[in-house]
Amino acid sequence: MKKFCGLLAAVLIASVMHCVAMANSGPAYWNNGPSFEPVALEESSLDVVEEELLFDFNDPDSVWGWSPAAVVTATYQMSWPKEQPAASVQMAFPLISSVLEISTEFSGVSVDGQPLDHQTFYGSAVYGLPYQNSQEDYLNHLDLEQVLEDVFDDTVALPSDNPAGTVYRLVPPAENCQVEVTIPDQVRGASAYGLSSYVGDEKQTVLGARFYDVEKDSLTFFLKGEPREDLTIEAYTIEEKQPLEKTAYKLETTRSTWLEWLMEGIQQYSGKSGIPLPEGEQWDRLFQQFQKEASQSQEIDLDAVASSLLRDDRLAVVLYTVDFQPGQQREMTVQYQMQGSMDRRETQEPIYTYRYLTNPAKRWNSFGKLTVQVIPPSEAMELVDSSIPLERQKDGSYQATLEELPEENIVFSFCERGNPTPKKDPYELLTGMLWLVVLALLALVVTLLLLRKQRRR
């Protein structure tokens, strides 16, 4: 009887756990920002005679995340008026990307088949953008002006001072040891790297670090002012927690400024992570962004702020210049990766939605015919919604030809099998399973009581 009860309990618990796992397997929703059209930075006499817009979800170079990714190729036939003198038109391509991923997500710009030099500038991290209803709502209603204002906003207040201070570098006393540095002050901003832990309040800050490789590991931190003598350092072995003598470690100090400290920190993180830093004006802008985020951050760990700067998705703008002679028509091509949003909150099959903002194209002097072609991720994927009249072709792709830009942005959605199945609430299933457990336990109790009664007889 005991074996039977144990077996029944195990089966019931396994069933509940399976139901819970099904209710929590993977995200039900994942939002990615929209894609944009290139545009002239200033009002231009340039006419876009025609645009061919291809969304290729079967391209082998596309990298999937939570949604199928498309390689987007936008090809423009552009014409400069005969009556206008030769001109160099500066253009901008807004996008959402990171310093780390830009080389894979943005393939480049070409004019008449020749690659064009370009520069990329970065603004705010997407996760930190202002929003009213939700971050999703903000991203879905982004426009070119907002991106340009964020990326090239020279009115953003950077720290006005560049205080002098001291950089402290604690050289590991030995391998497999841990140190704690107690600073009798509250430390703010990105002030240390090489940390494994830190705690602090208004009275003191304790920096912790673990050292496994004497040649590579160190704890480095910056404090304003002259070198201090009131720091307390404790070192001990990681495994045995045995204290180490003070003579076993060395604390090196060098004079520096806040900006020099930040520069050293981002460079060391770049070298350690293998993420190259941009150069020239691109780096100047990015370093300004780093100054702002480091000074405003509640994070002491400089590595964490540097990681955010280089790895997080940000509003970005690619700038390039196209030269035109009077009456000249040129072909410009922009190619990049596009991610969509995944939503399976209400359906069993995920719905993948892609947003392409055409509003920036209204900056041209005129805009002619637009041809849109979408090659779906697979034959099983079908279009379930679209803001433009995309029609299925014999080759399985979808196509629409518009004589002018649509009033609204281009939005389309895919789903496997075409008609998504409404999802049953997993928590309803869980509730039903719990009721089954309760009923089974009641039945078990009744059975035990009956057996006991029979034995007494």
PDB file of N, CA, C and O in Angstrom, residues 228-299:
ATOM      1  N   ARG A 228      45.159  58.245  -0.443  1.00  0.00           N
ATOM      2  CA  ARG A 228      44.605  58.140   0.904  1.00  0.00           C
ATOM      3  C   ARG A 228      45.322  57.064   1.717  1.00  0.00           C
ATOM      4  O   ARG A 228      45.783  56.063   1.174  1.00  0.00           O
ATOM      5  N   GLU A 229      45.351  57.329   3.023  1.00  0.00           N
ATOM      6  CA  GLU A 229      45.986  56.391   3.938  1.00  0.00           C
ATOM      7  C   GLU A 229      44.968  55.658   4.803  1.00  0.00           C
ATOM      8  O   GLU A 229      45.356  54.852   5.655  1.00  0.00           O
ATOM      9  N   ASP A 230      43.673  55.969   4.609  1.00  0.00           N
ATOM     10  CA  ASP A 230      42.643  55.405   5.499  1.00  0.00           C
ATOM     11  C   ASP A 230      41.919  54.215   4.892  1.00  0.00           C
ATOM     12  O   ASP A 230      40.823  53.855   5.329  1.00  0.00           O
ATOM     13  N   LEU A 231      42.493  53.602   3.865  1.00  0.00           N
ATOM     14  CA  LEU A 231      41.881  52.413   3.264  1.00  0.00           C
ATOM     15  C   LEU A 231      42.278  51.177   4.058  1.00  0.00           C
ATOM     16  O   LEU A 231      43.430  51.022   4.455  1.00  0.00           O
ATOM     17  N   THR A 232      41.303  50.292   4.272  1.00  0.00           N
ATOM     18  CA  THR A 232      41.573  49.038   4.970  1.00  0.00           C
ATOM     19  C   THR A 232      41.506  47.888   3.967  1.00  0.00           C
ATOM     20  O   THR A 232      40.517  47.743   3.255  1.00  0.00           O
ATOM     21  N   ILE A 233      42.567  47.075   3.928  1.00  0.00           N
ATOM     22  CA  ILE A 233      42.643  45.970   2.973  1.00  0.00           C
ATOM     23  C   ILE A 233      42.816  44.660   3.730  1.00  0.00           C
ATOM     24  O   ILE A 233      43.697  44.542   4.586  1.00  0.00           O
ATOM     25  N   GLU A 234      41.948  43.717   3.404  1.00  0.00           N
ATOM     26  CA  GLU A 234      42.054  42.377   3.983  1.00  0.00           C
ATOM     27  C   GLU A 234      42.159  41.378   2.840  1.00  0.00           C
ATOM     28  O   GLU A 234      41.402  41.447   1.865  1.00  0.00           O
ATOM     29  N   ALA A 235      43.094  40.454   2.962  1.00  0.00           N
ATOM     30  CA  ALA A 235      43.300  39.428   1.932  1.00  0.00           C
ATOM     31  C   ALA A 235      43.329  38.055   2.586  1.00  0.00           C
ATOM     32  O   ALA A 235      43.866  37.895   3.684  1.00  0.00           O
ATOM     33  N   TYR A 236      42.719  37.090   1.895  1.00  0.00           N
ATOM     34  CA  TYR A 236      42.717  35.730   2.422  1.00  0.00           C
ATOM     35  C   TYR A 236      42.503  34.744   1.279  1.00  0.00           C
ATOM     36  O   TYR A 236      42.055  35.120   0.185  1.00  0.00           O
ATOM     37  N   THR A 237      42.830  33.491   1.542  1.00  0.00           N
ATOM     38  CA  THR A 237      42.674  32.461   0.509  1.00  0.00           C
ATOM     39  C   THR A 237      41.195  32.162   0.300  1.00  0.00           C
ATOM     40  O   THR A 237      40.385  32.267   1.229  1.00  0.00           O
ATOM     41  N   ILE A 238      40.835  31.801  -0.929  1.00  0.00           N
ATOM     42  CA  ILE A 238      39.429  31.571  -1.261  1.00  0.00           C
ATOM     43  C   ILE A 238      38.908  30.301  -0.612  1.00  0.00           C
ATOM     44  O   ILE A 238      37.833  30.288  -0.007  1.00  0.00           O
ATOM     45  N   GLU A 239      39.674  29.219  -0.708  1.00  0.00           N
ATOM     46  CA  GLU A 239      39.189  27.928  -0.229  1.00  0.00           C
ATOM     47  C   GLU A 239      39.225  27.835   1.293  1.00  0.00           C
ATOM     48  O   GLU A 239      38.214  27.560   1.936  1.00  0.00           O
ATOM     49  N   GLU A 240      40.394  28.095   1.885  1.00  0.00           N
ATOM     50  CA  GLU A 240      40.556  27.887   3.324  1.00  0.00           C
ATOM     51  C   GLU A 240      40.179  29.106   4.156  1.00  0.00           C
ATOM     52  O   GLU A 240      40.098  29.029   5.388  1.00  0.00           O
ATOM     53  N   LYS A 241      39.997  30.275   3.487  1.00  0.00           N
ATOM     54  CA  LYS A 241      39.704  31.530   4.193  1.00  0.00           C
ATOM     55  C   LYS A 241      40.803  31.908   5.181  1.00  0.00           C
ATOM     56  O   LYS A 241      40.556  32.499   6.220  1.00  0.00           O
ATOM     57  N   GLN A 242      42.047  31.557   4.827  1.00  0.00           N
ATOM     58  CA  GLN A 242      43.172  31.875   5.684  1.00  0.00           C
ATOM     59  C   GLN A 242      43.674  33.289   5.382  1.00  0.00           C
ATOM     60  O   GLN A 242      43.935  33.631   4.225  1.00  0.00           O
ATOM     61  N   PRO A 243      43.825  34.130   6.421  1.00  0.00           N
ATOM     62  CA  PRO A 243      44.301  35.498   6.191  1.00  0.00           C
ATOM     63  C   PRO A 243      45.722  35.497   5.619  1.00  0.00           C
ATOM     64  O   PRO A 243      46.545  34.639   5.950  1.00  0.00           O
ATOM     65  N   LEU A 244      45.985  36.494   4.760  1.00  0.00           N
ATOM     66  CA  LEU A 244      47.322  36.668   4.196  1.00  0.00           C
ATOM     67  C   LEU A 244      47.963  37.893   4.823  1.00  0.00           C
ATOM     68  O   LEU A 244      47.291  38.874   5.153  1.00  0.00           O
ATOM     69  N   GLU A 245      49.271  37.858   4.951  1.00  0.00           N
ATOM     70  CA  GLU A 245      49.997  38.976   5.529  1.00  0.00           C
ATOM     71  C   GLU A 245      49.901  40.206   4.617  1.00  0.00           C
ATOM     72  O   GLU A 245      49.782  40.090   3.389  1.00  0.00           O
ATOM     73  N   LYS A 246      49.963  41.393   5.230  1.00  0.00           N
ATOM     74  CA  LYS A 246      49.883  42.627   4.448  1.00  0.00           C
ATOM     75  C   LYS A 246      51.025  42.752   3.456  1.00  0.00           C
ATOM     76  O   LYS A 246      50.888  43.365   2.400  1.00  0.00           O
ATOM     77  N   THR A 247      52.152  42.156   3.789  1.00  0.00           N
ATOM     78  CA  THR A 247      53.304  42.240   2.893  1.00  0.00           C
ATOM     79  C   THR A 247      53.117  41.390   1.638  1.00  0.00           C
ATOM     80  O   THR A 247      53.908  41.483   0.704  1.00  0.00           O
ATOM     81  N   ALA A 248      52.047  40.600   1.612  1.00  0.00           N
ATOM     82  CA  ALA A 248      51.846  39.690   0.477  1.00  0.00           C
ATOM     83  C   ALA A 248      51.260  40.409  -0.731  1.00  0.00           C
ATOM     84  O   ALA A 248      51.340  39.905  -1.843  1.00  0.00           O
ATOM     85  N   TYR A 249      50.650  41.557  -0.544  1.00  0.00           N
ATOM     86  CA  TYR A 249      50.069  42.273  -1.668  1.00  0.00           C
ATOM     87  C   TYR A 249      50.665  43.678  -1.759  1.00  0.00           C
ATOM     88  O   TYR A 249      51.280  44.189  -0.821  1.00  0.00           O
ATOM     89  N   LYS A 250      50.454  44.315  -2.925  1.00  0.00           N
ATOM     90  CA  LYS A 250      51.012  45.641  -3.165  1.00  0.00           C
ATOM     91  C   LYS A 250      49.920  46.539  -3.739  1.00  0.00           C
ATOM     92  O   LYS A 250      49.170  46.139  -4.642  1.00  0.00           O
ATOM     93  N   LEU A 251      49.814  47.748  -3.211  1.00  0.00           N
ATOM     94  CA  LEU A 251      48.837  48.723  -3.689  1.00  0.00           C
ATOM     95  C   LEU A 251      49.583  49.841  -4.417  1.00  0.00           C
ATOM     96  O   LEU A 251      50.298  50.641  -3.804  1.00  0.00           O
ATOM     97  N   GLU A 252      49.403  49.891  -5.741  1.00  0.00           N
ATOM     98  CA  GLU A 252      50.059  50.918  -6.548  1.00  0.00           C
ATOM     99  C   GLU A 252      49.114  52.105  -6.734  1.00  0.00           C
ATOM    100  O   GLU A 252      47.907  51.926  -6.884  1.00  0.00           O
ATOM    101  N   THR A 253      49.662  53.315  -6.742  1.00  0.00           N
ATOM    102  CA  THR A 253      48.838  54.515  -6.931  1.00  0.00           C
ATOM    103  C   THR A 253      49.442  55.394  -8.021  1.00  0.00           C
ATOM    104  O   THR A 253      50.668  55.506  -8.137  1.00  0.00           O
ATOM    105  N   THR A 254      48.567  55.981  -8.840  1.00  0.00           N
ATOM    106  CA  THR A 254      48.983  56.956  -9.851  1.00  0.00           C
ATOM    107  C   THR A 254      47.975  58.092  -9.861  1.00  0.00           C
ATOM    108  O   THR A 254      46.778  57.873  -9.643  1.00  0.00           O
ATOM    109  N   ARG A 255      48.446  59.299 -10.131  1.00  0.00           N
ATOM    110  CA  ARG A 255      47.555  60.447 -10.219  1.00  0.00           C
ATOM    111  C   ARG A 255      46.849  60.448 -11.573  1.00  0.00           C
ATOM    112  O   ARG A 255      47.408  60.069 -12.594  1.00  0.00           O
ATOM    113  N   SER A 256      45.580  60.884 -11.582  1.00  0.00           N
ATOM    114  CA  SER A 256      44.802  60.859 -12.807  1.00  0.00           C
ATOM    115  C   SER A 256      43.664  61.860 -12.683  1.00  0.00           C
ATOM    116  O   SER A 256      43.511  62.534 -11.658  1.00  0.00           O
ATOM    117  N   THR A 257      42.861  61.956 -13.735  1.00  0.00           N
ATOM    118  CA  THR A 257      41.618  62.729 -13.695  1.00  0.00           C
ATOM    119  C   THR A 257      40.461  61.790 -13.993  1.00  0.00           C
ATOM    120  O   THR A 257      40.660  60.659 -14.456  1.00  0.00           O
ATOM    121  N   TRP A 258      39.262  62.265 -13.761  1.00  0.00           N
ATOM    122  CA  TRP A 258      38.069  61.453 -13.996  1.00  0.00           C
ATOM    123  C   TRP A 258      37.975  60.997 -15.453  1.00  0.00           C
ATOM    124  O   TRP A 258      37.725  59.830 -15.740  1.00  0.00           O
ATOM    125  N   LEU A 259      38.218  61.920 -16.403  1.00  0.00           N
ATOM    126  CA  LEU A 259      38.104  61.562 -17.816  1.00  0.00           C
ATOM    127  C   LEU A 259      39.213  60.605 -18.239  1.00  0.00           C
ATOM    128  O   LEU A 259      38.985  59.698 -19.044  1.00  0.00           O
ATOM    129  N   GLU A 260      40.408  60.797 -17.715  1.00  0.00           N
ATOM    130  CA  GLU A 260      41.497  59.857 -18.016  1.00  0.00           C
ATOM    131  C   GLU A 260      41.169  58.465 -17.466  1.00  0.00           C
ATOM    132  O   GLU A 260      41.458  57.450 -18.106  1.00  0.00           O
ATOM    133  N   TRP A 261      40.548  58.446 -16.292  1.00  0.00           N
ATOM    134  CA  TRP A 261      40.141  57.179 -15.694  1.00  0.00           C
ATOM    135  C   TRP A 261      39.107  56.472 -16.566  1.00  0.00           C
ATOM    136  O   TRP A 261      39.203  55.260 -16.817  1.00  0.00           O
ATOM    137  N   LEU A 262      38.123  57.230 -17.032  1.00  0.00           N
ATOM    138  CA  LEU A 262      37.103  56.637 -17.899  1.00  0.00           C
ATOM    139  C   LEU A 262      37.717  56.112 -19.194  1.00  0.00           C
ATOM    140  O   LEU A 262      37.353  55.036 -19.681  1.00  0.00           O
ATOM    141  N   MET A 263      38.636  56.887 -19.777  1.00  0.00           N
ATOM    142  CA  MET A 263      39.292  56.460 -21.015  1.00  0.00           C
ATOM    143  C   MET A 263      40.059  55.162 -20.791  1.00  0.00           C
ATOM    144  O   MET A 263      39.982  54.230 -21.599  1.00  0.00           O
ATOM    145  N   GLU A 264      40.789  55.084 -19.701  1.00  0.00           N
ATOM    146  CA  GLU A 264      41.532  53.858 -19.392  1.00  0.00           C
ATOM    147  C   GLU A 264      40.576  52.684 -19.211  1.00  0.00           C
ATOM    148  O   GLU A 264      40.826  51.575 -19.708  1.00  0.00           O
ATOM    149  N   GLY A 265      39.451  52.928 -18.528  1.00  0.00           N
ATOM    150  CA  GLY A 265      38.509  51.853 -18.257  1.00  0.00           C
ATOM    151  C   GLY A 265      37.869  51.294 -19.515  1.00  0.00           C
ATOM    152  O   GLY A 265      37.774  50.075 -19.679  1.00  0.00           O
ATOM    153  N   ILE A 266      37.424  52.174 -20.426  1.00  0.00           N
ATOM    154  CA  ILE A 266      36.760  51.686 -21.636  1.00  0.00           C
ATOM    155  C   ILE A 266      37.765  51.002 -22.558  1.00  0.00           C
ATOM    156  O   ILE A 266      37.449  50.019 -23.229  1.00  0.00           O
ATOM    157  N   GLN A 267      39.017  51.484 -22.559  1.00  0.00           N
ATOM    158  CA  GLN A 267      40.035  50.848 -23.397  1.00  0.00           C
ATOM    159  C   GLN A 267      40.402  49.469 -22.877  1.00  0.00           C
ATOM    160  O   GLN A 267      40.566  48.525 -23.659  1.00  0.00           O
ATOM    161  N   GLN A 268      40.518  49.336 -21.551  1.00  0.00           N
ATOM    162  CA  GLN A 268      40.853  48.017 -21.021  1.00  0.00           C
ATOM    163  C   GLN A 268      39.707  47.040 -21.235  1.00  0.00           C
ATOM    164  O   GLN A 268      39.917  45.871 -21.508  1.00  0.00           O
ATOM    165  N   TYR A 269      38.454  47.534 -21.138  1.00  0.00           N
ATOM    166  CA  TYR A 269      37.328  46.640 -21.383  1.00  0.00           C
ATOM    167  C   TYR A 269      37.272  46.227 -22.856  1.00  0.00           C
ATOM    168  O   TYR A 269      36.988  45.076 -23.180  1.00  0.00           O
ATOM    169  N   SER A 270      37.552  47.172 -23.749  1.00  0.00           N
ATOM    170  CA  SER A 270      37.578  46.856 -25.181  1.00  0.00           C
ATOM    171  C   SER A 270      38.605  45.774 -25.477  1.00  0.00           C
ATOM    172  O   SER A 270      38.338  44.820 -26.208  1.00  0.00           O
ATOM    173  N   GLY A 271      39.797  45.920 -24.883  1.00  0.00           N
ATOM    174  CA  GLY A 271      40.837  44.917 -25.114  1.00  0.00           C
ATOM    175  C   GLY A 271      40.472  43.568 -24.531  1.00  0.00           C
ATOM    176  O   GLY A 271      40.718  42.530 -25.144  1.00  0.00           O
ATOM    177  N   LYS A 272      39.857  43.580 -23.347  1.00  0.00           N
ATOM    178  CA  LYS A 272      39.501  42.322 -22.683  1.00  0.00           C
ATOM    179  C   LYS A 272      38.362  41.607 -23.399  1.00  0.00           C
ATOM    180  O   LYS A 272      38.354  40.370 -23.499  1.00  0.00           O
ATOM    181  N   SER A 273      37.406  42.380 -23.911  1.00  0.00           N
ATOM    182  CA  SER A 273      36.228  41.785 -24.553  1.00  0.00           C
ATOM    183  C   SER A 273      36.424  41.525 -26.037  1.00  0.00           C
ATOM    184  O   SER A 273      35.650  40.786 -26.650  1.00  0.00           O
ATOM    185  N   GLY A 274      37.447  42.151 -26.624  1.00  0.00           N
ATOM    186  CA  GLY A 274      37.668  41.990 -28.059  1.00  0.00           C
ATOM    187  C   GLY A 274      36.729  42.815 -28.916  1.00  0.00           C
ATOM    188  O   GLY A 274      36.624  42.576 -30.128  1.00  0.00           O
ATOM    189  N   ILE A 275      36.048  43.796 -28.319  1.00  0.00           N
ATOM    190  CA  ILE A 275      35.143  44.671 -29.074  1.00  0.00           C
ATOM    191  C   ILE A 275      35.913  45.929 -29.449  1.00  0.00           C
ATOM    192  O   ILE A 275      36.257  46.731 -28.574  1.00  0.00           O
ATOM    193  N   PRO A 276      36.211  46.145 -30.725  1.00  0.00           N
ATOM    194  CA  PRO A 276      37.007  47.324 -31.110  1.00  0.00           C
ATOM    195  C   PRO A 276      36.216  48.612 -30.924  1.00  0.00           C
ATOM    196  O   PRO A 276      34.990  48.641 -31.106  1.00  0.00           O
ATOM    197  N   LEU A 277      36.914  49.678 -30.572  1.00  0.00           N
ATOM    198  CA  LEU A 277      36.293  50.991 -30.424  1.00  0.00           C
ATOM    199  C   LEU A 277      36.356  51.733 -31.757  1.00  0.00           C
ATOM    200  O   LEU A 277      37.326  51.595 -32.511  1.00  0.00           O
ATOM    201  N   PRO A 278      35.338  52.536 -32.072  1.00  0.00           N
ATOM    202  CA  PRO A 278      35.403  53.345 -33.295  1.00  0.00           C
ATOM    203  C   PRO A 278      36.474  54.411 -33.172  1.00  0.00           C
ATOM    204  O   PRO A 278      37.063  54.604 -32.099  1.00  0.00           O
ATOM    205  N   GLU A 279      36.722  55.126 -34.259  1.00  0.00           N
ATOM    206  CA  GLU A 279      37.783  56.122 -34.269  1.00  0.00           C
ATOM    207  C   GLU A 279      37.230  57.483 -34.676  1.00  0.00           C
ATOM    208  O   GLU A 279      36.086  57.600 -35.124  1.00  0.00           O
ATOM    209  N   GLY A 280      38.067  58.512 -34.509  1.00  0.00           N
ATOM    210  CA  GLY A 280      37.717  59.851 -34.965  1.00  0.00           C
ATOM    211  C   GLY A 280      36.485  60.421 -34.299  1.00  0.00           C
ATOM    212  O   GLY A 280      36.251  60.255 -33.101  1.00  0.00           O
ATOM    213  N   GLU A 281      35.674  61.100 -35.097  1.00  0.00           N
ATOM    214  CA  GLU A 281      34.473  61.746 -34.576  1.00  0.00           C
ATOM    215  C   GLU A 281      33.487  60.724 -34.015  1.00  0.00           C
ATOM    216  O   GLU A 281      32.758  61.007 -33.062  1.00  0.00           O
ATOM    217  N   GLN A 282      33.467  59.524 -34.606  1.00  0.00           N
ATOM    218  CA  GLN A 282      32.571  58.486 -34.087  1.00  0.00           C
ATOM    219  C   GLN A 282      32.928  58.155 -32.633  1.00  0.00           C
ATOM    220  O   GLN A 282      32.047  57.997 -31.779  1.00  0.00           O
ATOM    221  N   TRP A 283      34.248  58.052 -32.349  1.00  0.00           N
ATOM    222  CA  TRP A 283      34.675  57.763 -30.986  1.00  0.00           C
ATOM    223  C   TRP A 283      34.395  58.943 -30.055  1.00  0.00           C
ATOM    224  O   TRP A 283      33.988  58.762 -28.913  1.00  0.00           O
ATOM    225  N   ASP A 284      34.599  60.168 -30.533  1.00  0.00           N
ATOM    226  CA  ASP A 284      34.340  61.347 -29.709  1.00  0.00           C
ATOM    227  C   ASP A 284      32.900  61.357 -29.223  1.00  0.00           C
ATOM    228  O   ASP A 284      32.625  61.620 -28.046  1.00  0.00           O
ATOM    229  N   ARG A 285      31.970  61.065 -30.127  1.00  0.00           N
ATOM    230  CA  ARG A 285      30.553  61.040 -29.762  1.00  0.00           C
ATOM    231  C   ARG A 285      30.262  59.902 -28.781  1.00  0.00           C
ATOM    232  O   ARG A 285      29.517  60.070 -27.818  1.00  0.00           O
ATOM    233  N   LEU A 286      30.846  58.750 -29.045  1.00  0.00           N
ATOM    234  CA  LEU A 286      30.592  57.597 -28.182  1.00  0.00           C
ATOM    235  C   LEU A 286      31.172  57.833 -26.787  1.00  0.00           C
ATOM    236  O   LEU A 286      30.551  57.461 -25.773  1.00  0.00           O
ATOM    237  N   PHE A 287      32.327  58.468 -26.712  1.00  0.00           N
ATOM    238  CA  PHE A 287      32.930  58.736 -25.414  1.00  0.00           C
ATOM    239  C   PHE A 287      32.112  59.761 -24.622  1.00  0.00           C
ATOM    240  O   PHE A 287      32.015  59.679 -23.393  1.00  0.00           O
ATOM    241  N   GLN A 288      31.509  60.717 -25.315  1.00  0.00           N
ATOM    242  CA  GLN A 288      30.597  61.645 -24.647  1.00  0.00           C
ATOM    243  C   GLN A 288      29.420  60.890 -24.033  1.00  0.00           C
ATOM    244  O   GLN A 288      28.993  61.169 -22.910  1.00  0.00           O
ATOM    245  N   GLN A 289      28.911  59.934 -24.786  1.00  0.00           N
ATOM    246  CA  GLN A 289      27.813  59.109 -24.275  1.00  0.00           C
ATOM    247  C   GLN A 289      28.276  58.317 -23.050  1.00  0.00           C
ATOM    248  O   GLN A 289      27.540  58.174 -22.067  1.00  0.00           O
ATOM    249  N   PHE A 290      29.498  57.818 -23.095  1.00  0.00           N
ATOM    250  CA  PHE A 290      30.058  57.060 -21.976  1.00  0.00           C
ATOM    251  C   PHE A 290      30.208  57.944 -20.735  1.00  0.00           C
ATOM    252  O   PHE A 290      29.892  57.525 -19.617  1.00  0.00           O
ATOM    253  N   GLN A 291      30.688  59.183 -20.927  1.00  0.00           N
ATOM    254  CA  GLN A 291      30.806  60.118 -19.806  1.00  0.00           C
ATOM    255  C   GLN A 291      29.458  60.332 -19.125  1.00  0.00           C
ATOM    256  O   GLN A 291      29.340  60.290 -17.896  1.00  0.00           O
ATOM    257  N   LYS A 292      28.441  60.563 -19.951  1.00  0.00           N
ATOM    258  CA  LYS A 292      27.111  60.834 -19.412  1.00  0.00           C
ATOM    259  C   LYS A 292      26.591  59.638 -18.623  1.00  0.00           C
ATOM    260  O   LYS A 292      26.108  59.781 -17.496  1.00  0.00           O
ATOM    261  N   GLU A 293      26.724  58.447 -19.203  1.00  0.00           N
ATOM    262  CA  GLU A 293      26.173  57.265 -18.545  1.00  0.00           C
ATOM    263  C   GLU A 293      26.978  56.875 -17.308  1.00  0.00           C
ATOM    264  O   GLU A 293      26.406  56.433 -16.313  1.00  0.00           O
ATOM    265  N   ALA A 294      28.308  57.063 -17.357  1.00  0.00           N
ATOM    266  CA  ALA A 294      29.135  56.719 -16.203  1.00  0.00           C
ATOM    267  C   ALA A 294      28.851  57.653 -15.032  1.00  0.00           C
ATOM    268  O   ALA A 294      28.816  57.231 -13.869  1.00  0.00           O
ATOM    269  N   SER A 295      28.639  58.948 -15.313  1.00  0.00           N
ATOM    270  CA  SER A 295      28.400  59.910 -14.238  1.00  0.00           C
ATOM    271  C   SER A 295      27.019  59.751 -13.630  1.00  0.00           C
ATOM    272  O   SER A 295      26.812  60.047 -12.452  1.00  0.00           O
ATOM    273  N   GLN A 296      26.054  59.287 -14.426  1.00  0.00           N
ATOM    274  CA  GLN A 296      24.682  59.139 -13.935  1.00  0.00           C
ATOM    275  C   GLN A 296      24.400  57.756 -13.362  1.00  0.00           C
ATOM    276  O   GLN A 296      23.384  57.547 -12.712  1.00  0.00           O
ATOM    277  N   SER A 297      25.311  56.818 -13.587  1.00  0.00           N
ATOM    278  CA  SER A 297      25.052  55.435 -13.207  1.00  0.00           C
ATOM    279  C   SER A 297      25.110  55.241 -11.694  1.00  0.00           C
ATOM    280  O   SER A 297      25.916  55.855 -10.993  1.00  0.00           O
ATOM    281  N   GLN A 298      24.232  54.370 -11.205  1.00  0.00           N
ATOM    282  CA  GLN A 298      24.296  53.926  -9.822  1.00  0.00           C
ATOM    283  C   GLN A 298      25.258  52.751  -9.669  1.00  0.00           C
ATOM    284  O   GLN A 298      25.494  52.265  -8.567  1.00  0.00           O
ATOM    285  N   GLU A 299      25.803  52.317 -10.794  1.00  0.00           N
ATOM    286  CA  GLU A 299      26.687  51.155 -10.837  1.00  0.00           C
ATOM    287  C   GLU A 299      28.124  51.585 -10.565  1.00  0.00           C
ATOM    288  O   GLU A 299      28.659  52.484 -11.231  1.00  0.00           O
TER     289      GLU A 299
END
